[in-house]
Coordinates of C-alpha atoms in Angstrom, one line a residue:
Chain A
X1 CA 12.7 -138.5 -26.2
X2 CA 11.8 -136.1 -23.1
X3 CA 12.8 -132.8 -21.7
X4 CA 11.8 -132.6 -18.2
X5 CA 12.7 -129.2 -17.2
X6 CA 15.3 -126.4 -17.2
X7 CA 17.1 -123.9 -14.8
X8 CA 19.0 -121.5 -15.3
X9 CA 21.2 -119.9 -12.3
X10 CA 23.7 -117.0 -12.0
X11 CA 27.2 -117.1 -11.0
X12 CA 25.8 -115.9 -7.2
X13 CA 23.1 -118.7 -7.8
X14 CA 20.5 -116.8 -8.0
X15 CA 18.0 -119.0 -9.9
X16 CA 17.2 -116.6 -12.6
X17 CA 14.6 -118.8 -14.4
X18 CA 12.8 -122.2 -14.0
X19 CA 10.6 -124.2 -16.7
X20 CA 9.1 -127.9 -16.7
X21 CA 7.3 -129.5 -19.6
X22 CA 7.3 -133.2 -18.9
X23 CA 8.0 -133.3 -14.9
X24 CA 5.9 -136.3 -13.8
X25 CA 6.7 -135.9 -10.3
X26 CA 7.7 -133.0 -7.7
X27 CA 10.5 -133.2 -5.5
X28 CA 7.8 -132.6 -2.5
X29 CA 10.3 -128.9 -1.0
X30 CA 9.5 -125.8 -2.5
X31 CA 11.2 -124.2 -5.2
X32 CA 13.1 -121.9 -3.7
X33 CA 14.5 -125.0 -1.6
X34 CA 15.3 -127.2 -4.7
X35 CA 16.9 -124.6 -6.0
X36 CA 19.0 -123.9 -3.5
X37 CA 20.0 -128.1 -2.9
X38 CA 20.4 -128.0 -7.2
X39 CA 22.5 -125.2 -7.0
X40 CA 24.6 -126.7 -4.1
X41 CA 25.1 -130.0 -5.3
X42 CA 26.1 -128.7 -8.7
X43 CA 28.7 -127.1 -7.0
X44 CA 29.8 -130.0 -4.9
X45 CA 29.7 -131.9 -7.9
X46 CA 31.7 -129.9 -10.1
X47 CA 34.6 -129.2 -7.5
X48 CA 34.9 -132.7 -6.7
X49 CA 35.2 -133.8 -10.8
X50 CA 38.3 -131.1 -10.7
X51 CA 39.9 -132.4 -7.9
X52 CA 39.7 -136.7 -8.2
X53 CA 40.4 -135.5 -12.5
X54 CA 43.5 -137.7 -13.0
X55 CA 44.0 -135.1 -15.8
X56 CA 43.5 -131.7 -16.6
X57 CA 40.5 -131.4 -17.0
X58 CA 38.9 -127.8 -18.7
X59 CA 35.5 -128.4 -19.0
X60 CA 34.8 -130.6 -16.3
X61 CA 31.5 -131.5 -15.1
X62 CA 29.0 -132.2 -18.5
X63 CA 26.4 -134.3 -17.0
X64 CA 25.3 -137.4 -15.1
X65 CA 22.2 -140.3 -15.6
X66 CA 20.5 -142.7 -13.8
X67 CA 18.3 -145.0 -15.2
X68 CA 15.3 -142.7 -15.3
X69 CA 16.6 -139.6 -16.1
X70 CA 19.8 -137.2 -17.5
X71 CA 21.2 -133.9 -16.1
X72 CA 22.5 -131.9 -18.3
X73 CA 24.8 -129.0 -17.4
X74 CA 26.2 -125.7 -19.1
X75 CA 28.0 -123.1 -17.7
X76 CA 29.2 -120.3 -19.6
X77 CA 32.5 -118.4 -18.7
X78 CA 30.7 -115.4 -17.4
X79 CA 29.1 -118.5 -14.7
X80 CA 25.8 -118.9 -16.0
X81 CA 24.2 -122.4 -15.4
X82 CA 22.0 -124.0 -18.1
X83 CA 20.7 -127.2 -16.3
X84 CA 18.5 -129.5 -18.8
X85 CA 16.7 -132.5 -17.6
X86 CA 16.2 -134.9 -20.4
X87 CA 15.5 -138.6 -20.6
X88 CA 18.6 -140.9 -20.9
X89 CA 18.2 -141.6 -24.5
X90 CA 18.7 -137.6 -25.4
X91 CA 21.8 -136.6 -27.9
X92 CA 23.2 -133.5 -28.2
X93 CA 21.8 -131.8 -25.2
X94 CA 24.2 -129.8 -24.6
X95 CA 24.4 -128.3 -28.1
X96 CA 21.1 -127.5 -27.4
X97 CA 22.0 -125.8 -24.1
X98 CA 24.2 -123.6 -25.8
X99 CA 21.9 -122.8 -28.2
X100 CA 19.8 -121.3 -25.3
X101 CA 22.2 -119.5 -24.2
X102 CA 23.1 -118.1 -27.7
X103 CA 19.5 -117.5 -29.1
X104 CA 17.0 -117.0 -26.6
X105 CA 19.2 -115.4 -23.0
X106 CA 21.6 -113.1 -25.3
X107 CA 18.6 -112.1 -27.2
X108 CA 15.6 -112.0 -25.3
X109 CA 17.5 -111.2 -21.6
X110 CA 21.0 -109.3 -22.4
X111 CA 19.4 -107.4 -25.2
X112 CA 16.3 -106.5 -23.1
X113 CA 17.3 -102.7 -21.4
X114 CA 14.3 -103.6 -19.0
X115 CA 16.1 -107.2 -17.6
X116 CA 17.9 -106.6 -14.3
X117 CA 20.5 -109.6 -15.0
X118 CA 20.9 -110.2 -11.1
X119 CA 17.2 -110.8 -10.7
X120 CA 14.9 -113.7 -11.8
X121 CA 13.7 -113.1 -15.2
X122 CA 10.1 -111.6 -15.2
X123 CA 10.2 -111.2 -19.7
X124 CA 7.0 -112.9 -21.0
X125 CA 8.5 -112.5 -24.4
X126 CA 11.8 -115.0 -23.0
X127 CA 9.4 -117.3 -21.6
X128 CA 7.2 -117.9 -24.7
X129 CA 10.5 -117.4 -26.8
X130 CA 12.2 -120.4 -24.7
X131 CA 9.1 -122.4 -24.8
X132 CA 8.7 -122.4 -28.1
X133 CA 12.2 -123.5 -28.9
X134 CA 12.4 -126.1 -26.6
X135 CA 9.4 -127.4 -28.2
X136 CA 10.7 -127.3 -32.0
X137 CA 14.0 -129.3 -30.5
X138 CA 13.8 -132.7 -31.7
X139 CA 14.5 -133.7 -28.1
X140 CA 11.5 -132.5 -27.1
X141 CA 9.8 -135.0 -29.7
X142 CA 6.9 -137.3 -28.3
X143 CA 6.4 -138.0 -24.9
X144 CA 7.8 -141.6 -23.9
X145 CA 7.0 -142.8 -20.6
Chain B
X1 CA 9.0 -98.3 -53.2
X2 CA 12.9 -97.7 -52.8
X3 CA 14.8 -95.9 -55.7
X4 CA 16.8 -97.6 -58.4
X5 CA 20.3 -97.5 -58.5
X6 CA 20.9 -95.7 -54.8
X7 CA 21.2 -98.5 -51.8
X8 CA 22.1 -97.1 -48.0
X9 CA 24.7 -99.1 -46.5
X10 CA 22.6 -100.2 -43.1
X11 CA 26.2 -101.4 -41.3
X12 CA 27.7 -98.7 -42.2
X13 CA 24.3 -96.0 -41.0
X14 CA 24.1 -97.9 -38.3
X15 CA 28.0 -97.6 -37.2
X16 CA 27.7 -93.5 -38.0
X17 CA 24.4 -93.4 -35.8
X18 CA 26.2 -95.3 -33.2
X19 CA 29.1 -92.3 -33.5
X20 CA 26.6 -89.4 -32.9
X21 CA 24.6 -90.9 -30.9
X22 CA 27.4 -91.3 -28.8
X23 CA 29.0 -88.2 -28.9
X24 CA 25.6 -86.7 -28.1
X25 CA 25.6 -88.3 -25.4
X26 CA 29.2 -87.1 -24.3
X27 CA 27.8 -83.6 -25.0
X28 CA 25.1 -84.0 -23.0
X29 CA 26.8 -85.0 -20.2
X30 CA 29.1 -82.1 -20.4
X31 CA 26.1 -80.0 -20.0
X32 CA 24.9 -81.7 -17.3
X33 CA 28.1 -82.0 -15.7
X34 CA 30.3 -78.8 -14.4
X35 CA 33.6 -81.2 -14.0
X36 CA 35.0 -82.9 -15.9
X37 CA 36.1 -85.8 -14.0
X38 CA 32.6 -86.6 -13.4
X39 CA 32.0 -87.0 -17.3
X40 CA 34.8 -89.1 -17.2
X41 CA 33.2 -91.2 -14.3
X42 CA 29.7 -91.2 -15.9
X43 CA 31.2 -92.8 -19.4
X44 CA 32.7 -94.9 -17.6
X45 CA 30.3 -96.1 -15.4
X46 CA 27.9 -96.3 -18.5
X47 CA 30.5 -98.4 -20.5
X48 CA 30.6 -100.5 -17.0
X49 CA 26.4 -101.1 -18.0
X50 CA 27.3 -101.9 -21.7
X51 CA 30.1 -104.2 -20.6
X52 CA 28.6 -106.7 -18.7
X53 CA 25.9 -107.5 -21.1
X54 CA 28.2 -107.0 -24.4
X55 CA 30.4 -109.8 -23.4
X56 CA 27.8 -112.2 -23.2
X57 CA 26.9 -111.3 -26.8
X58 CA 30.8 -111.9 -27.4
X59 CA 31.4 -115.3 -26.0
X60 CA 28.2 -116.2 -27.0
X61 CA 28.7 -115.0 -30.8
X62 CA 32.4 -116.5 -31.0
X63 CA 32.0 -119.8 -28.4
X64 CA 35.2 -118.6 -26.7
X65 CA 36.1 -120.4 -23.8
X66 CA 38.4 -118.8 -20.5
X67 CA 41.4 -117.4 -20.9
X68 CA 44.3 -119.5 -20.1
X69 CA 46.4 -116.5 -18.7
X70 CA 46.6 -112.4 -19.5
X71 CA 48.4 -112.9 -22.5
X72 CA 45.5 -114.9 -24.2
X73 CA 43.0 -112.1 -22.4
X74 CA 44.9 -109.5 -24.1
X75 CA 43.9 -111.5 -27.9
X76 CA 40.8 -111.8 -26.7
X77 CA 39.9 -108.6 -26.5
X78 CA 41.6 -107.5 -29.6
X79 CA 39.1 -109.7 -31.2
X80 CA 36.2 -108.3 -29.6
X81 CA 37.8 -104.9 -31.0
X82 CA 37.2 -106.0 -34.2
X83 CA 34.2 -107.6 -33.7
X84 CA 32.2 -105.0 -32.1
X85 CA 34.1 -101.6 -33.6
X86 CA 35.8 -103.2 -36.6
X87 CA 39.3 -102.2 -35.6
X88 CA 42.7 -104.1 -34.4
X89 CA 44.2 -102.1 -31.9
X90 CA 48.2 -103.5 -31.2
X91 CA 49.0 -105.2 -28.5
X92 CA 51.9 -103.4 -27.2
X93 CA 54.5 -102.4 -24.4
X94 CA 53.6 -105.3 -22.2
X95 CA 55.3 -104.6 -18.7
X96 CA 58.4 -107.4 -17.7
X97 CA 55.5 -109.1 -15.0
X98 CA 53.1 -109.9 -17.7
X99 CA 50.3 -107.8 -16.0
X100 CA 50.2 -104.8 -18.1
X101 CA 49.6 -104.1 -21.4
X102 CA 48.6 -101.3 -23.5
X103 CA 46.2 -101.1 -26.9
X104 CA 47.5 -99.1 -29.7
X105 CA 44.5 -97.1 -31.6
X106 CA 44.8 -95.8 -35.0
X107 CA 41.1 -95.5 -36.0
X108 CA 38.3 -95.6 -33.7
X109 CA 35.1 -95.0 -34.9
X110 CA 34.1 -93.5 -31.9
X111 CA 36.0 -90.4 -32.6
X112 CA 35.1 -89.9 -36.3
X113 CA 33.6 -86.8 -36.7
X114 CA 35.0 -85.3 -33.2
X115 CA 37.2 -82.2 -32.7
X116 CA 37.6 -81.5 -28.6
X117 CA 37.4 -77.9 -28.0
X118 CA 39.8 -76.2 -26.0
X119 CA 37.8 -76.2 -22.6
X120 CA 37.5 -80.2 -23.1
X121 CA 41.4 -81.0 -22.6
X122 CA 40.4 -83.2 -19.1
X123 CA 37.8 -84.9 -21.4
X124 CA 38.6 -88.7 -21.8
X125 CA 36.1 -88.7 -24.8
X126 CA 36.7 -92.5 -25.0
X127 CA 36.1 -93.5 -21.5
X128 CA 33.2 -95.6 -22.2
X129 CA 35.9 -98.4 -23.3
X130 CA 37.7 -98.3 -20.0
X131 CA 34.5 -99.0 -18.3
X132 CA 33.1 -101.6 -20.8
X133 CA 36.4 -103.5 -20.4
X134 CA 36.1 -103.2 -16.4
X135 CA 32.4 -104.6 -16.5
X136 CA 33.0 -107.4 -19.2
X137 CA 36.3 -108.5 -17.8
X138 CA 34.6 -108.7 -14.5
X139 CA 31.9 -111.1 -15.4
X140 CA 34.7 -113.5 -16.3
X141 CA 36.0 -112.9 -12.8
X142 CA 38.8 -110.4 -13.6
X143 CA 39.3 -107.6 -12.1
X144 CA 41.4 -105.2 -14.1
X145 CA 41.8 -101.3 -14.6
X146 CA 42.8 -99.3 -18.0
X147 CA 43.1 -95.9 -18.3
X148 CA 43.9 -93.6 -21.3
X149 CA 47.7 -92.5 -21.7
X150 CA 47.6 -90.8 -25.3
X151 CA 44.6 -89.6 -26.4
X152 CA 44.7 -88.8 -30.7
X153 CA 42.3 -86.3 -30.0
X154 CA 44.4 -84.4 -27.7
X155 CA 47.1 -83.9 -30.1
X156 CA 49.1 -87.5 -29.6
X157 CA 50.3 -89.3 -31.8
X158 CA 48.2 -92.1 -31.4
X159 CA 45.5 -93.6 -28.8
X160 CA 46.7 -95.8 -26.1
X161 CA 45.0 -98.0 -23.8
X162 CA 46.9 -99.4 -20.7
X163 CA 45.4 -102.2 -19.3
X164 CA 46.5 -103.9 -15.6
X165 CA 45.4 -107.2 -14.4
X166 CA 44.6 -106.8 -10.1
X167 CA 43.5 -110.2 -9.5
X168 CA 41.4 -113.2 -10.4
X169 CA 38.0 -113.2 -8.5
X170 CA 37.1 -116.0 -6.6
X171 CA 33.9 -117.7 -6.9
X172 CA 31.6 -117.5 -3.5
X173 CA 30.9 -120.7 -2.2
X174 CA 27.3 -121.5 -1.4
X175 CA 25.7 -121.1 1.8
X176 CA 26.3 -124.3 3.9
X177 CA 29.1 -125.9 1.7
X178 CA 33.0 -125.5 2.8
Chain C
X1 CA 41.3 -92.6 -48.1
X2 CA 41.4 -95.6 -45.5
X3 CA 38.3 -97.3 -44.9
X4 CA 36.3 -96.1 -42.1
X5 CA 36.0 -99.0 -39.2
X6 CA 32.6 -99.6 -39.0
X7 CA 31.4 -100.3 -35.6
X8 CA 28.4 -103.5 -34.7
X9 CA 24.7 -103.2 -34.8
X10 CA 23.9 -104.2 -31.3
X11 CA 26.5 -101.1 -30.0
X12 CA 23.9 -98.5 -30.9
X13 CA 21.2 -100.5 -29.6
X14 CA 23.3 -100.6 -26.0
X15 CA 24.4 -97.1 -25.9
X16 CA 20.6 -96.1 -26.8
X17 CA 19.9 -98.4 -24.0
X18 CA 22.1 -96.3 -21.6
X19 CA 21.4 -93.1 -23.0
X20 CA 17.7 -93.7 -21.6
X21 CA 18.7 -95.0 -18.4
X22 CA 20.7 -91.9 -17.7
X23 CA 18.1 -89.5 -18.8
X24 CA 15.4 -91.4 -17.2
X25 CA 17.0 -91.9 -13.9
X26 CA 18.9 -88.5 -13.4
X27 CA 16.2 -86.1 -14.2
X28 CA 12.4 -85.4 -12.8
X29 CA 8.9 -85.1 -14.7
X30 CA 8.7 -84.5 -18.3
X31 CA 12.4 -83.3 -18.6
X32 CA 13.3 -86.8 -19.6
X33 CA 11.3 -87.2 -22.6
X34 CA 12.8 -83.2 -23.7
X35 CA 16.4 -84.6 -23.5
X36 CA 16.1 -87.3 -25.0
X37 CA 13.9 -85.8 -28.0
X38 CA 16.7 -83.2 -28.5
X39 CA 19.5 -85.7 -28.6
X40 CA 17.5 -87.7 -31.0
X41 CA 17.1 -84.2 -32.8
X42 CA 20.5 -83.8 -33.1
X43 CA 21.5 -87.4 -34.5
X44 CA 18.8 -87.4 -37.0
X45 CA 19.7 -83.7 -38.3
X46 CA 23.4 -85.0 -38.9
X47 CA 22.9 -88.2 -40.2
X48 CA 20.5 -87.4 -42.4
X49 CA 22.8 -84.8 -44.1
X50 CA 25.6 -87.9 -44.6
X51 CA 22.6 -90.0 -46.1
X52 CA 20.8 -87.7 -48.1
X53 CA 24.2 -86.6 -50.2
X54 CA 24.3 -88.0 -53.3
X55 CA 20.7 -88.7 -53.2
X56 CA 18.3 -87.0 -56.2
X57 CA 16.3 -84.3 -55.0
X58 CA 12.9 -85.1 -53.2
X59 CA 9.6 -84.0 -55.5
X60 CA 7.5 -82.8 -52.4
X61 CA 6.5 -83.7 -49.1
X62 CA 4.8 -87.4 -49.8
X63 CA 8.6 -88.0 -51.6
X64 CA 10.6 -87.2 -48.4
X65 CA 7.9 -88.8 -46.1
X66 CA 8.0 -92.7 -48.8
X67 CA 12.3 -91.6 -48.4
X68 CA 12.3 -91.7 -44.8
X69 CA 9.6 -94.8 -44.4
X70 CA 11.7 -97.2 -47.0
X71 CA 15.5 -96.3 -47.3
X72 CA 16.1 -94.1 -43.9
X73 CA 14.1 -96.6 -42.1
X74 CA 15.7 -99.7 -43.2
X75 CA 19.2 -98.6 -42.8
X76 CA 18.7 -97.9 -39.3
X77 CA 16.1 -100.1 -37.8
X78 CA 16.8 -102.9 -40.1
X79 CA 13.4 -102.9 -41.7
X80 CA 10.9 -101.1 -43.7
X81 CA 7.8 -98.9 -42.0
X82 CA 5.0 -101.5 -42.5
X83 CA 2.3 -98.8 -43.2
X84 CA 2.1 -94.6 -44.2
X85 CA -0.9 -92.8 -43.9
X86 CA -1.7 -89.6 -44.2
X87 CA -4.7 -87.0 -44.5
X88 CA -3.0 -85.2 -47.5
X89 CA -2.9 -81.9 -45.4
X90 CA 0.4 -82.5 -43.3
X91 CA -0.1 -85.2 -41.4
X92 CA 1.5 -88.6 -41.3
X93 CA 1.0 -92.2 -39.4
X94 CA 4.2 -94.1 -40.1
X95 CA 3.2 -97.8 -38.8
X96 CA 6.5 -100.0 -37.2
X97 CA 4.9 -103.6 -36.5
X98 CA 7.9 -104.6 -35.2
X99 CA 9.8 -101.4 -33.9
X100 CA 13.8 -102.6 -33.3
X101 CA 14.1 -100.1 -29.9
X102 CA 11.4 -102.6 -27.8
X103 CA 11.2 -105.8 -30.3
X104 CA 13.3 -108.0 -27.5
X105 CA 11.6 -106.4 -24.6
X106 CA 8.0 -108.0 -25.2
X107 CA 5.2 -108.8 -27.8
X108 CA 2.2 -107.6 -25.5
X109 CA 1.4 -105.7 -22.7
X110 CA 4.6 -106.2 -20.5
X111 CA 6.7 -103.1 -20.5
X112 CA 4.0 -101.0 -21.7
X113 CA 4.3 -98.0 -19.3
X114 CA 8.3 -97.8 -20.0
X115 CA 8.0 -98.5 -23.3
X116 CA 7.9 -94.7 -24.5
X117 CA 10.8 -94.1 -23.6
X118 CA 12.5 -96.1 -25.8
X119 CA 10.9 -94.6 -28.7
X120 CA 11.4 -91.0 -28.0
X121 CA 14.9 -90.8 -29.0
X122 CA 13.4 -92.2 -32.3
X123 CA 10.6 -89.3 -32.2
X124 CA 13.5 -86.8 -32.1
X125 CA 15.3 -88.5 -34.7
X126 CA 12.7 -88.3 -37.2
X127 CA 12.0 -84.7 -36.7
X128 CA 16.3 -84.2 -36.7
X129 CA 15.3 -85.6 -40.1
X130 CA 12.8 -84.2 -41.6
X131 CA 13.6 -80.8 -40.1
X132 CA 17.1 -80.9 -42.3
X133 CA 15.2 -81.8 -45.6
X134 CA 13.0 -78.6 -44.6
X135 CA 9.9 -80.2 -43.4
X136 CA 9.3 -79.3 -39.7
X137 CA 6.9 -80.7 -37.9
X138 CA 5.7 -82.6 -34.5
X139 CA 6.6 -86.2 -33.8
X140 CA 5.0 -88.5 -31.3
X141 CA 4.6 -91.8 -30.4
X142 CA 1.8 -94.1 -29.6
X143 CA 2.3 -97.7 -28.6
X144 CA -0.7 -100.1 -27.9
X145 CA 0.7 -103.2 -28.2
X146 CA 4.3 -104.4 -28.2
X147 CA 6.3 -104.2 -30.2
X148 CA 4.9 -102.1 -32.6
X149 CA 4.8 -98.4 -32.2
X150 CA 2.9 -95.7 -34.3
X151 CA 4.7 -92.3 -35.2
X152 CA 2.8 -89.4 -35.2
X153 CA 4.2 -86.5 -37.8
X154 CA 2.1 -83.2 -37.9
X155 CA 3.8 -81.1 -40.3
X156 CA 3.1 -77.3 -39.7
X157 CA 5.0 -75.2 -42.3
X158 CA 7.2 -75.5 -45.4
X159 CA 10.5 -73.8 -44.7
X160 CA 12.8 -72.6 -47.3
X161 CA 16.0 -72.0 -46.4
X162 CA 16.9 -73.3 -42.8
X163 CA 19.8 -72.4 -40.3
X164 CA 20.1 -75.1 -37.8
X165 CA 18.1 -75.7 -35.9
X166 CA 15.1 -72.7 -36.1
X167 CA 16.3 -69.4 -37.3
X168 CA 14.4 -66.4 -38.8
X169 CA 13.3 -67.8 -42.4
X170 CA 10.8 -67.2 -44.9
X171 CA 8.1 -69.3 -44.6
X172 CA 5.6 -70.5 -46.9
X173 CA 2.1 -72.7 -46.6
X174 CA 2.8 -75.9 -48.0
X175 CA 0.8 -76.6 -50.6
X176 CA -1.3 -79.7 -50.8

């Protein structure tokens, strides 16, 4: 199992922060450009679930594969996006995402007096905080290409 | 290295140092501050600060989803009353449209060791709530505004909250999508 | 009597938070770290007084000093000081490893130069303190690395009987 990389936007889709461990190959635009397409497509994505839902739907949008790879996608009420690539074997992503959210942004970002929350994340402690608990996930596990 | 027999309560030092630290705060703005008003303004414009990151410590501590409508909101906050200051204010006198409601304070430890002096009557000691409501409320794109109606400290009976749902705010739609 | 509501952990941490944004950004020069000092004065003369109650008598100096490093410090910052030294004549390292004001802010460099100020309210509120069990003295604050953070206590003079906060008193050479 695999986790490519991770983004995390605000609700003005700002991309706050951005991390890859096992991204084999760039998308070729720069950053600030994927974001942008990410953060767009999300959106797209998300309103088009809603509105073709032959219920009703309250979560909506969770994720989507292809053969290679899986997006995951978390979005907390406030409108922050947790977006995890994994590979397509990978459980439980989401409770991971959460997990995130819970123990490494509340604690390292929200609790940090020093963290403007409408501008990208600068804290070397959230980096190394987030790293290292992506790496203890057993999602993370061994690389598998 | 600690004495036998005697144990400080840490919740409950921390909740008394959360109390004067606040209401040194109050004072100091009172200093620093001819009118009144502008206290007012200030605690609630640093409640405002505190609101928008406490309520990502509450939804992310409890997992509570969005509000279905005003009703649920108004439980919802409740809860966080109890979470964050240990205390159930009642949900009361809710107007015939469903948009207003007040919050009904017996205790608050805010005001536990506080006695306003005479020249403080404008003082809305508590203000800080009105603005940490305002800023968590509109991260969950609310927009709301509560104000103090009875103040305890003032001589009321009781403290009490109103709170009035505006309107639901929209989220923007990115650049180059319609 | 009703139990008193007791209010969350991470409050105090945010209004301490804003309490230091609003001295830092509405005042000039060295009148930020003064306010802030004072207010933590205050809060550390009061609470210590509601603490300190029903507790025995301290023996002497070193007493109050191992009081406020174990108990005082764990009720408040949620853990003990990691190291006390002192030269036996007044003064006093107290060593926080892991100091609860800046612990989420960084373990390193980052944040270094804003760092004080989110221990100075702490500075004031050990002298509040100390200054309410009769022990006045100078506090300051040295951080190197993040987040621990060294307290500096210079104790001048032994003070029997105190007014709040510095009155006219009898004052005596503590002994050592």
């Amino acid at each position: 199992m695999t986790i490519h990389n991770l983004y995390i936007f605000d609700r003005s889709g700002i991309l706050l922060y951005y991390a890859e461990w096992n991204r084999l190959k760039q998308s070729g635009i720069t950053r600030e450009e994927e974001a942008k397409l990410m953060f767009g497509m999300l959106w797209s994505i998300k309103s088009f679930v809603c509105k073709i839902s032959p219920l009703d739907t309250k979560k909506g949008f969770l994720c989507y594969k292809t053969n290679k790879y899986a997006l995951h996608y978390f979005e907390t009420p406030t409108g922050l996006k947790f977006i995890l690539n994994t590979d397509v074997n990978a459980q439980n992503v989401r409770e991971l995402l959460y997990q995130i959210y819970r123990q490494v942004f509340v604690e390292y970002v929200i609790k940090n007096p020093e963290c403007n929350l409408k501008e990208p994340i600068k804290s070397e402690l959230f980096k190394s905080q987030l790293d290292a608990f992506v790496k203890q996930s057993p999602i993370f596990g061994l690389k598998s290409y | 290295m600690s004495r036998q027999g005697t144990r400080l309560d840490q919740k409950k030092v921390n909740s008394e140092l959360f109390t004067l630290t606040y209401g040194a705060l109050v004072s100091q703005l009172m200093k620093d501050y001819e009118n009144v008003d502008e206290v007012n303004k200030q605690l609630e414009r640093m409640g405002y600060n505190i609101g928008i990151r406490l309520i990502e410590d509450f939804l992310a501590r409890t997992g509570t989803g969005r509000c279905y409508d005003f009703r649920d909101t108004a439980e919802k906050i409740q809860s966080a009353f109890r979470l964050y200051l240990g205390i159930s204010p009642q949900i009361m006198n809710w107007s015939s449209s469903g948009d207003e409601f007040s919050l009904q304070f017996d205790s608050n430890p805010l005001t536990e060791f506080v006695e306003l002096p005479d020249h403080c009557l404008n003082l809305k000691y508590c203000n800080v709530l009105t603005g940490v409501l305002k800023g968590a409320l509109e991260m969950v794109q609310m927009d709301i505004a509560s104000c103090f109606v009875q103040d305890h400290l003032k001589g009321d009976p009781c403290t009490e909250l109103r709170v009035k749902f505006i309107k639901r705010l929209e989220d923007a739609i990115p650049a180059g999508e319609d | 009597m009703p139990a008193v509501p007791i209010a969350d952990d991470c409050l105090f941490e945010f209004i301490h938070a804003e309490l230091v944004n609003y001295v830092a950004s509405s005042s000039k020069g060295d009148h930020d770290v003064s306010t802030l000092e004072y207010l933590g004065f205050c809060c550390g003369y009061r609470i210590i007084e509601r603490l300190t109650k029903d507790w025995p008598r301290f023996k002497d100096e070193l007493d109050t000093l191992k009081f406020m490093c174990t108990d005082f410090w764990s009720s408040i910052f949620k853990k003990q000081i990691d190291n006390l030294r002192t030269n036996h004549a007044g003064v006093y390292v107290l060593l926080d490893n892991n100091f609860r004001l800046i612990s989420k802010m960084s373990s390193g460099n980052q944040y270094l130069e804003v760092a004080p100020r989110y221990v100075t309210f702490t500075c004031g509120l050990l002298r509040g303190a100390l200054a309410n069990l009769g022990i006045h003295c100078v506090v300051t604050s040295e951080i190197k690395t993040l987040p621990a953070c060294a307290f500096h206590l210079e104790c001048w003079l032994h003070v029997i009987e105190f007014p709040f906060p510095f009155g006219m008193t009898r004052v005596s050479r503590l002994g050592t």
